[in-house]
mmCIF file of C-alpha atoms and ligand atoms in Angstrom:
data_model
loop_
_atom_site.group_PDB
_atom_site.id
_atom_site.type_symbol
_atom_site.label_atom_id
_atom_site.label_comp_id
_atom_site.label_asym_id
_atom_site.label_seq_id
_atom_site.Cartn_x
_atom_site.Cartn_y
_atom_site.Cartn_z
ATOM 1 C CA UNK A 1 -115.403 115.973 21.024
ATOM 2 C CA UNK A 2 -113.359 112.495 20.230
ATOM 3 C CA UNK A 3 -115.090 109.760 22.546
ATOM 4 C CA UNK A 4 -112.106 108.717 25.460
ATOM 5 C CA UNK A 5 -110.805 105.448 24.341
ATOM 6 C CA UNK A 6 -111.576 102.873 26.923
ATOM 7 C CA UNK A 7 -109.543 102.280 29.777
ATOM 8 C CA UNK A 8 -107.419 99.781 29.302
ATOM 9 C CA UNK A 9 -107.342 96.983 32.033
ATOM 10 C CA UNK A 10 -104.179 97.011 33.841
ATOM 11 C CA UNK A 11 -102.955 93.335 33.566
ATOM 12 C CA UNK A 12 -102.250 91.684 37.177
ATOM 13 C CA UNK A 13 -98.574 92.514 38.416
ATOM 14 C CA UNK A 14 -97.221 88.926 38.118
ATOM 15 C CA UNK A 15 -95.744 88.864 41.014
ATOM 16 C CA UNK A 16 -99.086 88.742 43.377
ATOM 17 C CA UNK A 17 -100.360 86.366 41.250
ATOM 18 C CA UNK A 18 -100.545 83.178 42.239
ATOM 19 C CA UNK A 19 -102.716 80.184 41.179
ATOM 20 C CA UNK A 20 -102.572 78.708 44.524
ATOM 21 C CA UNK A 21 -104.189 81.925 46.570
ATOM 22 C CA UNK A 22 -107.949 82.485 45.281
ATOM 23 C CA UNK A 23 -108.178 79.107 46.964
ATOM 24 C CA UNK A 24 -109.857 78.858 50.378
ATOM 25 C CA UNK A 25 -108.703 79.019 53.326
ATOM 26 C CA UNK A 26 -108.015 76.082 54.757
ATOM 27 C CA UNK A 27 -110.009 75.697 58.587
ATOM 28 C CA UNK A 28 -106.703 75.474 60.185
ATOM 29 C CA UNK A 29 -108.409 75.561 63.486
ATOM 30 C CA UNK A 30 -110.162 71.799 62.373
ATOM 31 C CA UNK A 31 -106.865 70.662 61.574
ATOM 32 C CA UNK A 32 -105.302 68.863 64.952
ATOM 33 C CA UNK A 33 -101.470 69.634 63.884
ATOM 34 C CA UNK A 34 -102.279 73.334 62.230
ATOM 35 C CA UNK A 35 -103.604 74.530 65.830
ATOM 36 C CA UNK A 36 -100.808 74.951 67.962
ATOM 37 C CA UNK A 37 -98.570 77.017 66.024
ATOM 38 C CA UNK A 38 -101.878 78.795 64.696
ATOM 39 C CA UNK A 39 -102.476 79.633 68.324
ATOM 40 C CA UNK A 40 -99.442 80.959 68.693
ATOM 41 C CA UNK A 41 -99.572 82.883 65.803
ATOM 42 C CA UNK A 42 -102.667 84.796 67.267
ATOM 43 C CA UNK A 43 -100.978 85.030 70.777
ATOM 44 C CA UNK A 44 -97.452 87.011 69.367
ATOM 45 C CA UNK A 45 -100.264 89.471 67.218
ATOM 46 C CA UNK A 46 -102.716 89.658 70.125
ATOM 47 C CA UNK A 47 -99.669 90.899 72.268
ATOM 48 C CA UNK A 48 -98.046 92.915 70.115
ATOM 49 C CA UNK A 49 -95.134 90.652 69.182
ATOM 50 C CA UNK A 50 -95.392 90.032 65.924
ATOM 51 C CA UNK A 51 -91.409 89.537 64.269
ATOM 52 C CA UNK A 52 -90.543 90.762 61.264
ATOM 53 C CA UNK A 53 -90.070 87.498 60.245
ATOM 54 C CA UNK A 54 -91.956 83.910 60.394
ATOM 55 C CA UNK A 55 -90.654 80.787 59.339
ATOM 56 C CA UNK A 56 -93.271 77.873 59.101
ATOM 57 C CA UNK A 57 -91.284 74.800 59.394
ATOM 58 C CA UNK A 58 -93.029 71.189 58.460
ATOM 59 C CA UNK A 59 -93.217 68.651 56.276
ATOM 60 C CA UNK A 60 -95.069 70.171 52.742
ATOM 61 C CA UNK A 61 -97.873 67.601 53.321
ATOM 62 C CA UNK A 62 -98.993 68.528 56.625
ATOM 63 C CA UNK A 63 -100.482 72.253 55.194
ATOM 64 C CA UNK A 64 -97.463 74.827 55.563
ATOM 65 C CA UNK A 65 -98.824 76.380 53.188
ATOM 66 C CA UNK A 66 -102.073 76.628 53.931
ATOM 67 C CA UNK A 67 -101.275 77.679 57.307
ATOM 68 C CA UNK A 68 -99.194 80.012 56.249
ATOM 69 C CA UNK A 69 -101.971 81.379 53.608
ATOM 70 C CA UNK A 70 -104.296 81.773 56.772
ATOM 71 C CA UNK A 71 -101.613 83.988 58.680
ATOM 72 C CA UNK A 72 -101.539 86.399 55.506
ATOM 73 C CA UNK A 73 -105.483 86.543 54.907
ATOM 74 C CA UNK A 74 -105.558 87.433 58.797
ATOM 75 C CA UNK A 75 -102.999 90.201 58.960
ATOM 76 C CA UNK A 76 -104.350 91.733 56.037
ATOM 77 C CA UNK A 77 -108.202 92.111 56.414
ATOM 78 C CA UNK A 78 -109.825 94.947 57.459
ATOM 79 C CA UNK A 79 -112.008 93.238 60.299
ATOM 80 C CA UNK A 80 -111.209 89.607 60.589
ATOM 81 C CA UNK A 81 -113.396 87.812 63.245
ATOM 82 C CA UNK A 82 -111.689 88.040 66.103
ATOM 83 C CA UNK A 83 -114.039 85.001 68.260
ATOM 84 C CA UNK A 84 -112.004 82.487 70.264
ATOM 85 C CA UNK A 85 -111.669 79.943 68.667
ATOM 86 C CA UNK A 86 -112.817 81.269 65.323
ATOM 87 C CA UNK A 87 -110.460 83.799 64.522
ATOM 88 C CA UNK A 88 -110.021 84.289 60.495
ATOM 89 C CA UNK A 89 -109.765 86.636 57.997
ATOM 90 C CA UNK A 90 -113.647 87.726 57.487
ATOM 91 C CA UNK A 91 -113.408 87.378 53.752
ATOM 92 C CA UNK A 92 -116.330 89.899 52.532
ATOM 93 C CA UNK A 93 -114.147 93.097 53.466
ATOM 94 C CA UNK A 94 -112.164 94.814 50.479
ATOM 95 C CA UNK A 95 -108.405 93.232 51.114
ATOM 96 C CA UNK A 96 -110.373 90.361 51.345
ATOM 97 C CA UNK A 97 -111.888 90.822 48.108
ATOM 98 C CA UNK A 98 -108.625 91.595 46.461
ATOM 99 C CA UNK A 99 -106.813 88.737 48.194
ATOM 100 C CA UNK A 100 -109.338 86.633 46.942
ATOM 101 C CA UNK A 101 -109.016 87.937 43.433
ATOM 102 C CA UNK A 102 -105.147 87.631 43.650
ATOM 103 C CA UNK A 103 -104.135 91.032 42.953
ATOM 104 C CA UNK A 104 -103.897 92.203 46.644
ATOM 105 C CA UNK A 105 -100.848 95.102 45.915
ATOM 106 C CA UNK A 106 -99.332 94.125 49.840
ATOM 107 C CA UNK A 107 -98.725 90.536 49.089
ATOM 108 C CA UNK A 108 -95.521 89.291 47.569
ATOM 109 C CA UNK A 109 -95.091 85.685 46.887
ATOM 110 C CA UNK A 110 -92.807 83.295 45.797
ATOM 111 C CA UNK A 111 -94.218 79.965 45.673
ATOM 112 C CA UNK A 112 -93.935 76.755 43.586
ATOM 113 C CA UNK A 113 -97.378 76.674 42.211
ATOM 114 C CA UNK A 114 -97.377 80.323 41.258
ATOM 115 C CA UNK A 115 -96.457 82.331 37.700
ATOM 116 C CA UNK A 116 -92.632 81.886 38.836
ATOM 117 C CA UNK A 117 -91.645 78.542 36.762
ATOM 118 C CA UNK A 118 -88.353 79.387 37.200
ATOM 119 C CA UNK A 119 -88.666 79.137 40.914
ATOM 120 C CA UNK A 120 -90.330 76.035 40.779
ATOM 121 C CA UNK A 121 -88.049 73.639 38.380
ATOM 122 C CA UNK A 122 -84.916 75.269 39.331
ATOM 123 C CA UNK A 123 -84.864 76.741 43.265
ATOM 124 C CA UNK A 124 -85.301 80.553 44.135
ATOM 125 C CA UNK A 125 -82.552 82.615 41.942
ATOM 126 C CA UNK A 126 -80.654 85.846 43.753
ATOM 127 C CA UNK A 127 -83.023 87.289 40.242
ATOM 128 C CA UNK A 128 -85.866 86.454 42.001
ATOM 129 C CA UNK A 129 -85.377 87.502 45.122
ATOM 130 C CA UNK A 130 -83.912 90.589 43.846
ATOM 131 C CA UNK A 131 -87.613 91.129 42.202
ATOM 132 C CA UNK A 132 -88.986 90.156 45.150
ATOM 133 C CA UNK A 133 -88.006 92.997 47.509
ATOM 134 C CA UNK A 134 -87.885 95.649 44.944
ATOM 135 C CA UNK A 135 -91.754 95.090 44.464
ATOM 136 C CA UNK A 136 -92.017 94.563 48.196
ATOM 137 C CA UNK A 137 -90.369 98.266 48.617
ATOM 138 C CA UNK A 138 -91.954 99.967 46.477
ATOM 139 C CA UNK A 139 -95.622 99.083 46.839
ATOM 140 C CA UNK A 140 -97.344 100.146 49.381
ATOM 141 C CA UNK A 141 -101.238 99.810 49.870
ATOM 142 C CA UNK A 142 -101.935 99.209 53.361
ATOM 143 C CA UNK A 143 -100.261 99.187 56.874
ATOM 144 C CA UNK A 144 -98.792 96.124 56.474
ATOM 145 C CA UNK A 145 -96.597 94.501 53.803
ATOM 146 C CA UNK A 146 -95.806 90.628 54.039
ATOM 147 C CA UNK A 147 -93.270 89.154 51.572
ATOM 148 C CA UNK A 148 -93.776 85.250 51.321
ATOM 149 C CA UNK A 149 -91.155 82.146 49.623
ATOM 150 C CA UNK A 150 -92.605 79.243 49.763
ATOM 151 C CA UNK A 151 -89.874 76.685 50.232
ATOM 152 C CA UNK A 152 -87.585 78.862 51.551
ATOM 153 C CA UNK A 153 -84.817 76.236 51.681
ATOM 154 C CA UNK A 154 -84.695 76.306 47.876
ATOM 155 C CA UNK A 155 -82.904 79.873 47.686
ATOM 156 C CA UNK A 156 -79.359 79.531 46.837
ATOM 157 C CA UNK A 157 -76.527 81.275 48.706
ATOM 158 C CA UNK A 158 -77.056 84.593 47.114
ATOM 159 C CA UNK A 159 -80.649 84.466 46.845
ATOM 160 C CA UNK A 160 -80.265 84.142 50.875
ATOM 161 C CA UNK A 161 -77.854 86.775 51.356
ATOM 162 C CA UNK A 162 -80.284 89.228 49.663
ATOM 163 C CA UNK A 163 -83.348 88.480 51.590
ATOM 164 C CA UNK A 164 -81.018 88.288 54.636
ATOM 165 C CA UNK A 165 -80.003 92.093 54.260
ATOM 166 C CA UNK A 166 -83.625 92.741 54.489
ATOM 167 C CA UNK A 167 -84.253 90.374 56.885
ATOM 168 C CA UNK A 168 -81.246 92.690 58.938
ATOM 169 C CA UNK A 169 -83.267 95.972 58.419
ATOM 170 C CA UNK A 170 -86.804 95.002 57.580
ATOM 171 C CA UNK A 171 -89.030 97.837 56.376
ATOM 172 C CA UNK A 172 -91.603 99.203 59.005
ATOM 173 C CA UNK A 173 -95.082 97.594 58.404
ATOM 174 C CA UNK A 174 -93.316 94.723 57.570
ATOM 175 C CA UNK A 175 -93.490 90.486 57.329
ATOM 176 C CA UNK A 176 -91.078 88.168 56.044
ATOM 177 C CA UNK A 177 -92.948 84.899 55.968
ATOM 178 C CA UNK A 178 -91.308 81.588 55.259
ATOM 179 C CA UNK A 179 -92.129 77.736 54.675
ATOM 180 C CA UNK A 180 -89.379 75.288 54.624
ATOM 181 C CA UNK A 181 -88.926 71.429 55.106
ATOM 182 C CA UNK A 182 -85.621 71.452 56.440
ATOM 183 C CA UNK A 183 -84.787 74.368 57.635
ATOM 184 C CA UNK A 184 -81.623 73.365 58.573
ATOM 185 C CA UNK A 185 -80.630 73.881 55.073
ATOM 186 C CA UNK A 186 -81.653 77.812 55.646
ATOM 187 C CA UNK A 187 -78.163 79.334 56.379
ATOM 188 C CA UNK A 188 -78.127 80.237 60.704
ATOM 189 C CA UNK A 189 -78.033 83.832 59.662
ATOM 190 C CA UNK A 190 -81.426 83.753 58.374
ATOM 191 C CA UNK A 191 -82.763 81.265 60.797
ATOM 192 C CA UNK A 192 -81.208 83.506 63.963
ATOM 193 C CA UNK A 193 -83.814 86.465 62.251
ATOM 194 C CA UNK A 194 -86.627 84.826 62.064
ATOM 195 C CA UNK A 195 -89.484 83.212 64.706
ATOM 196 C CA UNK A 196 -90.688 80.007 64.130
ATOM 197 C CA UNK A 197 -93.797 78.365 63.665
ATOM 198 C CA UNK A 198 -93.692 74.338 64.032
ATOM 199 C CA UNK A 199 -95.926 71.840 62.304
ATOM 200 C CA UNK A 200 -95.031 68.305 63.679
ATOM 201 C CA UNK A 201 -96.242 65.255 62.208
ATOM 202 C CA UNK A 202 -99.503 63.902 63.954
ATOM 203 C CA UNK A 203 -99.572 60.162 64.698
ATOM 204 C CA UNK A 204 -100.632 58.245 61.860
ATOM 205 C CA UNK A 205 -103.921 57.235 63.598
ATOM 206 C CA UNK A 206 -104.679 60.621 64.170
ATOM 207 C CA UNK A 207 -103.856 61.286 60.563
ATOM 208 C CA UNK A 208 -105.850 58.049 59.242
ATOM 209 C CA UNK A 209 -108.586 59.182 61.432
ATOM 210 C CA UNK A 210 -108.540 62.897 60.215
ATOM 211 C CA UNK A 211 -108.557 62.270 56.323
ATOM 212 C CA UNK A 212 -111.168 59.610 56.798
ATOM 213 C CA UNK A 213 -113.834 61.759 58.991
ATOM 214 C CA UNK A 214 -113.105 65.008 57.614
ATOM 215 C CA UNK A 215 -111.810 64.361 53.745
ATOM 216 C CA UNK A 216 -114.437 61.412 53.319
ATOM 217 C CA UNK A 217 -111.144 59.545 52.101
ATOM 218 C CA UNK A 218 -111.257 55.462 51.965
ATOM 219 C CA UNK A 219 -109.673 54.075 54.102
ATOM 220 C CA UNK A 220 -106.935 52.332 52.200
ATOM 221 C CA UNK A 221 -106.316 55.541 50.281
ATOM 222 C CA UNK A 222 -105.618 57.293 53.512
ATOM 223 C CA UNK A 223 -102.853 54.621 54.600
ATOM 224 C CA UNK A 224 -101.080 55.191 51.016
ATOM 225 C CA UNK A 225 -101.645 59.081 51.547
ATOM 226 C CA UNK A 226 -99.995 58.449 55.306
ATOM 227 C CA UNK A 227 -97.129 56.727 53.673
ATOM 228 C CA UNK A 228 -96.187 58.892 50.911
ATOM 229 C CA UNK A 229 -96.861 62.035 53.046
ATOM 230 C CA UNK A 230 -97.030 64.346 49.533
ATOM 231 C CA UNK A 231 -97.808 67.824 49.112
ATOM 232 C CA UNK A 232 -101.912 66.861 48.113
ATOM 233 C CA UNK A 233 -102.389 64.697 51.621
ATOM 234 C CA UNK A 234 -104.170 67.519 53.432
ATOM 235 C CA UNK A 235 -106.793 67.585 50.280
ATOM 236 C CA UNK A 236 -107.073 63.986 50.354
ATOM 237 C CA UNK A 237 -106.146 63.281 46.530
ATOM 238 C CA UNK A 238 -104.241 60.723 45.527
ATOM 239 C CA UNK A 239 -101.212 61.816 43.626
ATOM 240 C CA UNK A 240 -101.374 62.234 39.636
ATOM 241 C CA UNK A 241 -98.022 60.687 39.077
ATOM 242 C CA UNK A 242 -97.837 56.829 38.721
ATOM 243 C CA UNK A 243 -96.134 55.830 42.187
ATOM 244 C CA UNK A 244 -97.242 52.166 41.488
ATOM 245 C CA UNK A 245 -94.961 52.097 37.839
ATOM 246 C CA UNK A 246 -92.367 53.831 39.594
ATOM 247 C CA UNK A 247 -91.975 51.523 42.163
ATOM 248 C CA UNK A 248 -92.351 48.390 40.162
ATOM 249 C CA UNK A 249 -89.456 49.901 38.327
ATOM 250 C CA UNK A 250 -87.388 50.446 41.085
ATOM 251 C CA UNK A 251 -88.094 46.449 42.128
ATOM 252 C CA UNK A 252 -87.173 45.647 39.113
ATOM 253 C CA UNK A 253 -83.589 47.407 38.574
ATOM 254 C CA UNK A 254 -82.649 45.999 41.995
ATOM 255 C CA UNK A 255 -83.934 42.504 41.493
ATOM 256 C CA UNK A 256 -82.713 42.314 37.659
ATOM 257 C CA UNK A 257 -79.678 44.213 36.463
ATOM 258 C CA UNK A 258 -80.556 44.188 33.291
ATOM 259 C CA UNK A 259 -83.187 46.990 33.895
ATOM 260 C CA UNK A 260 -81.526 50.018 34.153
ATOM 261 C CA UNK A 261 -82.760 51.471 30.571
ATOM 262 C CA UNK A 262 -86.250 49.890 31.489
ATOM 263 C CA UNK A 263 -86.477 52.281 35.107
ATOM 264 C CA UNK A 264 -84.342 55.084 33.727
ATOM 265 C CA UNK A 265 -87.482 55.147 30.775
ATOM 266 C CA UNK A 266 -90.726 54.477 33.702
ATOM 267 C CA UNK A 267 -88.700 56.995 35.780
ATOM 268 C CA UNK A 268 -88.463 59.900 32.879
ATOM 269 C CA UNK A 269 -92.482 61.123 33.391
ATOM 270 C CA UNK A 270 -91.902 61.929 36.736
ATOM 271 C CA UNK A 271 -90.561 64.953 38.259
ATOM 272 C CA UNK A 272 -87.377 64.609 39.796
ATOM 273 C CA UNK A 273 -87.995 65.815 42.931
ATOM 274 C CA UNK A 274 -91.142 63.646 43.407
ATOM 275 C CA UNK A 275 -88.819 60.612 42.554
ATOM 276 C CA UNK A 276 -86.303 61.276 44.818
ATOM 277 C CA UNK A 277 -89.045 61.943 47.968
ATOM 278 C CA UNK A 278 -90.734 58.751 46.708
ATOM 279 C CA UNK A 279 -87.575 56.208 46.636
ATOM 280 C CA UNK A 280 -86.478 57.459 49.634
ATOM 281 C CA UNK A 281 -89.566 56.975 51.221
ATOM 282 C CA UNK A 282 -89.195 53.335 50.325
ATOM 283 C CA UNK A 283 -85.734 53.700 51.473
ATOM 284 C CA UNK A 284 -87.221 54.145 54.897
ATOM 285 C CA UNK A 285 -89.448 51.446 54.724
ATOM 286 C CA UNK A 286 -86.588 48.802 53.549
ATOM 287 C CA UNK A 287 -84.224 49.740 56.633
ATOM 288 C CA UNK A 288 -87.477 50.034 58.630
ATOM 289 C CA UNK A 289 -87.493 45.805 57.811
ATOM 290 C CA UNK A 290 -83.780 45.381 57.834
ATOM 291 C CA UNK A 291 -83.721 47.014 61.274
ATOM 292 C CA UNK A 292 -86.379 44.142 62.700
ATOM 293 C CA UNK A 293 -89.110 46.395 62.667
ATOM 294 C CA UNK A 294 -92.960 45.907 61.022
ATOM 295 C CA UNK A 295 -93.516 47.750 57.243
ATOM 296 C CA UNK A 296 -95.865 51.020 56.992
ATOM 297 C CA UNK A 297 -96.303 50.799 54.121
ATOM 298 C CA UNK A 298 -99.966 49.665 52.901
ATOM 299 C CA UNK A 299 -100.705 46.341 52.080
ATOM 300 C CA UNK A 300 -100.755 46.778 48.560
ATOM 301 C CA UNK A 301 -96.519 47.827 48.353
ATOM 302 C CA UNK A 302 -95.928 45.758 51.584
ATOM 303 C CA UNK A 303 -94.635 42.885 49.109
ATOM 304 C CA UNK A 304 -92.688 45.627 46.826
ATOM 305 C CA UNK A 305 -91.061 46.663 49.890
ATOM 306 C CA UNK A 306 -90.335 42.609 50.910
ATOM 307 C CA UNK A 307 -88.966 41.830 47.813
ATOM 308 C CA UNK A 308 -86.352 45.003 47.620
ATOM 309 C CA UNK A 309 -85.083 44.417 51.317
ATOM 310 C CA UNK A 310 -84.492 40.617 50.709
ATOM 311 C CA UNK A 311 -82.660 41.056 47.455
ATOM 312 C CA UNK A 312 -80.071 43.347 48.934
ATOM 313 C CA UNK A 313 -78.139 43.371 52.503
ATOM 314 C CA UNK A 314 -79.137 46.070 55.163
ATOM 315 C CA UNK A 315 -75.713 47.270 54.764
ATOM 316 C CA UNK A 316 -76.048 47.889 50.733
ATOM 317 C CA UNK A 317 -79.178 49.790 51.563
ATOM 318 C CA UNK A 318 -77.215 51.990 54.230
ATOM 319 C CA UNK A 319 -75.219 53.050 51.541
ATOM 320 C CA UNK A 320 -77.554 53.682 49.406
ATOM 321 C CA UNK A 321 -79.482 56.556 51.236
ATOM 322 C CA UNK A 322 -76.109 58.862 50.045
ATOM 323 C CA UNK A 323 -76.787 58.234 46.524
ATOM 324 C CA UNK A 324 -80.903 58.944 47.061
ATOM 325 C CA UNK A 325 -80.100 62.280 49.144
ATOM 326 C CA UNK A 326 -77.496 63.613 46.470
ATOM 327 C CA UNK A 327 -80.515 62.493 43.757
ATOM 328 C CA UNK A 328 -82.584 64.454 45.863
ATOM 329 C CA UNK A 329 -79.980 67.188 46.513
ATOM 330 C CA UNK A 330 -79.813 67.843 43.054
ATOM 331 C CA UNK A 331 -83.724 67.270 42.167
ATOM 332 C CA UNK A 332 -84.394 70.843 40.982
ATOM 333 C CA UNK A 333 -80.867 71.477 39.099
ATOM 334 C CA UNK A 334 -81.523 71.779 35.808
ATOM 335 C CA UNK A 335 -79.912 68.773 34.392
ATOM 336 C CA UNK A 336 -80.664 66.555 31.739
ATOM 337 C CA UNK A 337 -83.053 63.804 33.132
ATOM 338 C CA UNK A 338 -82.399 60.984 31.504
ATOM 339 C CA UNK A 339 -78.524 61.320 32.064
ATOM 340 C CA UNK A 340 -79.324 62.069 35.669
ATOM 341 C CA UNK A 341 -81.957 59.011 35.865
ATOM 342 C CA UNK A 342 -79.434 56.484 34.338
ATOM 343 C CA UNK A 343 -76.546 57.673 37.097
ATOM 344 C CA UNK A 344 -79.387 57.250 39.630
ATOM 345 C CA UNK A 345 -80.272 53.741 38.386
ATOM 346 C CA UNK A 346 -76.229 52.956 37.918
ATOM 347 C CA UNK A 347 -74.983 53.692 41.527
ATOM 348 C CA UNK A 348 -78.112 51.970 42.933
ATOM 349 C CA UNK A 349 -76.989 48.870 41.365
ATOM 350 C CA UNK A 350 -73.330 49.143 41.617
ATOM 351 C CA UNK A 351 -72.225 46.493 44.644
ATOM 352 C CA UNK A 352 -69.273 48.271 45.209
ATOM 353 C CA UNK A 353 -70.658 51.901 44.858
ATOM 354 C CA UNK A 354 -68.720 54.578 43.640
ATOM 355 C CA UNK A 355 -65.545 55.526 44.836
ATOM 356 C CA UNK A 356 -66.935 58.577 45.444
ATOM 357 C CA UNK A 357 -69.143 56.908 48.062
ATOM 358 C CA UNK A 358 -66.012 55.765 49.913
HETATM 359 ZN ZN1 ZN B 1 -111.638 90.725 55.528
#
């Protein structure tokens, strides 16, 4: 008798894989700002109140994600610890065990780090939510399903109008869970469906204080972390990304017209979106000084900062946040970046701004 040819090993379904989620968990009940709206979390599952949909609201830095990763490792395992205090998925049971491998068949995700590229340069396509919620209805492995977008802001209209018919008629055993940094930009039909979970931004002491003591994080690399407020603060890294460069660039198109092939070519090895975040952080820090009040920012861009809001009039800067916002606005379009970069560098220098502007 012919020996059975090996099993073949089914490759992952890409969808529930995600290079984010064999991470651990993040101790969101050591994290001041996570422990509120993890509290309440536990409170609407303790009483029986779960909705079919969460939306985690907060800026990216402040561990959405992370809190949101804890909700889903909870839900899911078979006999999380359930101490006061303490409560967390147990993470030796066997959801656990396939969570932790990534190939748990009940979780659904959409995030930026994960397999979906697409989602991540370009926003979430009615395609991929489409993919989404077909997977999401037709698996089934234990009681409870969660679909999860990361971002959730990022869907177009029609991506939204698909997850919102589900949203309308969810699936028993059920969880729509969302992240989003503004969720104001989450159409009101989608927001009206949903409960949400706040993270507000702790003081920057507390902050300071927190990433020193618990992320053994310098002090002067905590103030910069503070101030840029990116999506690696809550693991204490320092972005990859030259912020420095990109600054000095930006000082230098403002301060020297001549510059604006100079920035648009500093500018080009940095993801749009980070760019945008980034100058309009400094935005916020100019007006902050035009406005009479002190600079956050740490002593090392403190002159940067100095040099940008004496060059220009408080009023030039006002009208510059509509050019930043549309950069931002259109961060994850898929245009071509150097073209986008030199109307970015263009309208920042133009004194009379585009008429567009008007
Ligand atoms: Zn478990």
């Amino acid at each position: 008798m012919a020996k059975a040819a090996p099993k073949k090993k089914q490759p992952a379904d890409p969808s529930v894989t995600d290079a984010a989620w064999p991470e651990e968990l993040i101790p969101v009940q050591e994290t001041p700002w996570l422990r509120a709206p993890w509290q309440r979390f536990l409170a609407m599952q303790q009483q029986g109140r779960l909705p079919h949909g969460l939306l985690i609201t907060g800026a990216r830095g402040l561990g959405t994600l992370g809190l949101a990763r804890n909700i889903m490792a909870y839900l899911l395992c078979n006999d999380p610890i359930a101490t006061p205090g303490k409560e967390s998925a147990c993470g030796v049971c066997s959801t656990c065990r396939l969570r932790l491998a990534g190939t748990h068949p009940d979780i659904h995700l959409l995030t930026r780090t994960g397999v979906s590229q697409a989602a991540s340069a370009h926003g979430v396509s009615v395609d991929e939510i489409r993919t989404l919620i077909e997977t999401f209805s037709f698996t089934r492995y234990g009681p409870l399903r969660i679909a999860f977008v990361e971002q959730a802001e990022r869907m177009n209209r029609n991506a939204a109008n698909s997850l919102l018919k589900l949203l309308e008629e969810p699936p028993s055993g059920s969880l729509f869970l969302m992240t989003a940094e503004r969720a104001d930009l989450l159409p009101s039909t989608i927001r009206s469906r949903v409960q949400r979970l706040s993270v507000t931004m702790p003081s920057r002491s507390a902050l300071l204080g927190w990433l020193c003591d618990t992320q053994s994080v310098a002090k002067t690399d905590a103030e910069l972390l503070w101030f840029m407020n990116d999506e690696q603060l809550m693991k204490g890294q320092l972005p990859t990304w030259d912020w420095q460069a990109a600054t000095a660039a930006l000082v230098e198109l403002m301060t020297d017209d001549g510059a604006v092939l100079t920035t648009v070519h500093c500018w080009q090895g940095i993801e749009r979106d980070t760019l945008a975040r980034w100058l309009l952080r400094l935005w916020v820090d100019v007006m902050r000084l035009h406005s009479g009040l002190q600079s956050e920012a740490p002593v090392t861009l403190a002159p940067l900062i100095r040099r940008l809001a004496q060059h220009d009039s408080g009023e030039h800067w006002l009208k510059l946040h509509r050019v930043l916002l549309e950069f931002l606005q259109t961060a994850t379009h898929p245009l071509n970046d150097e073209l986008a970069l030199a109307r970015l560098a263009l309208d920042l220098i133009d004194p009379t701004l585009p008429h567009r502007l008007a």
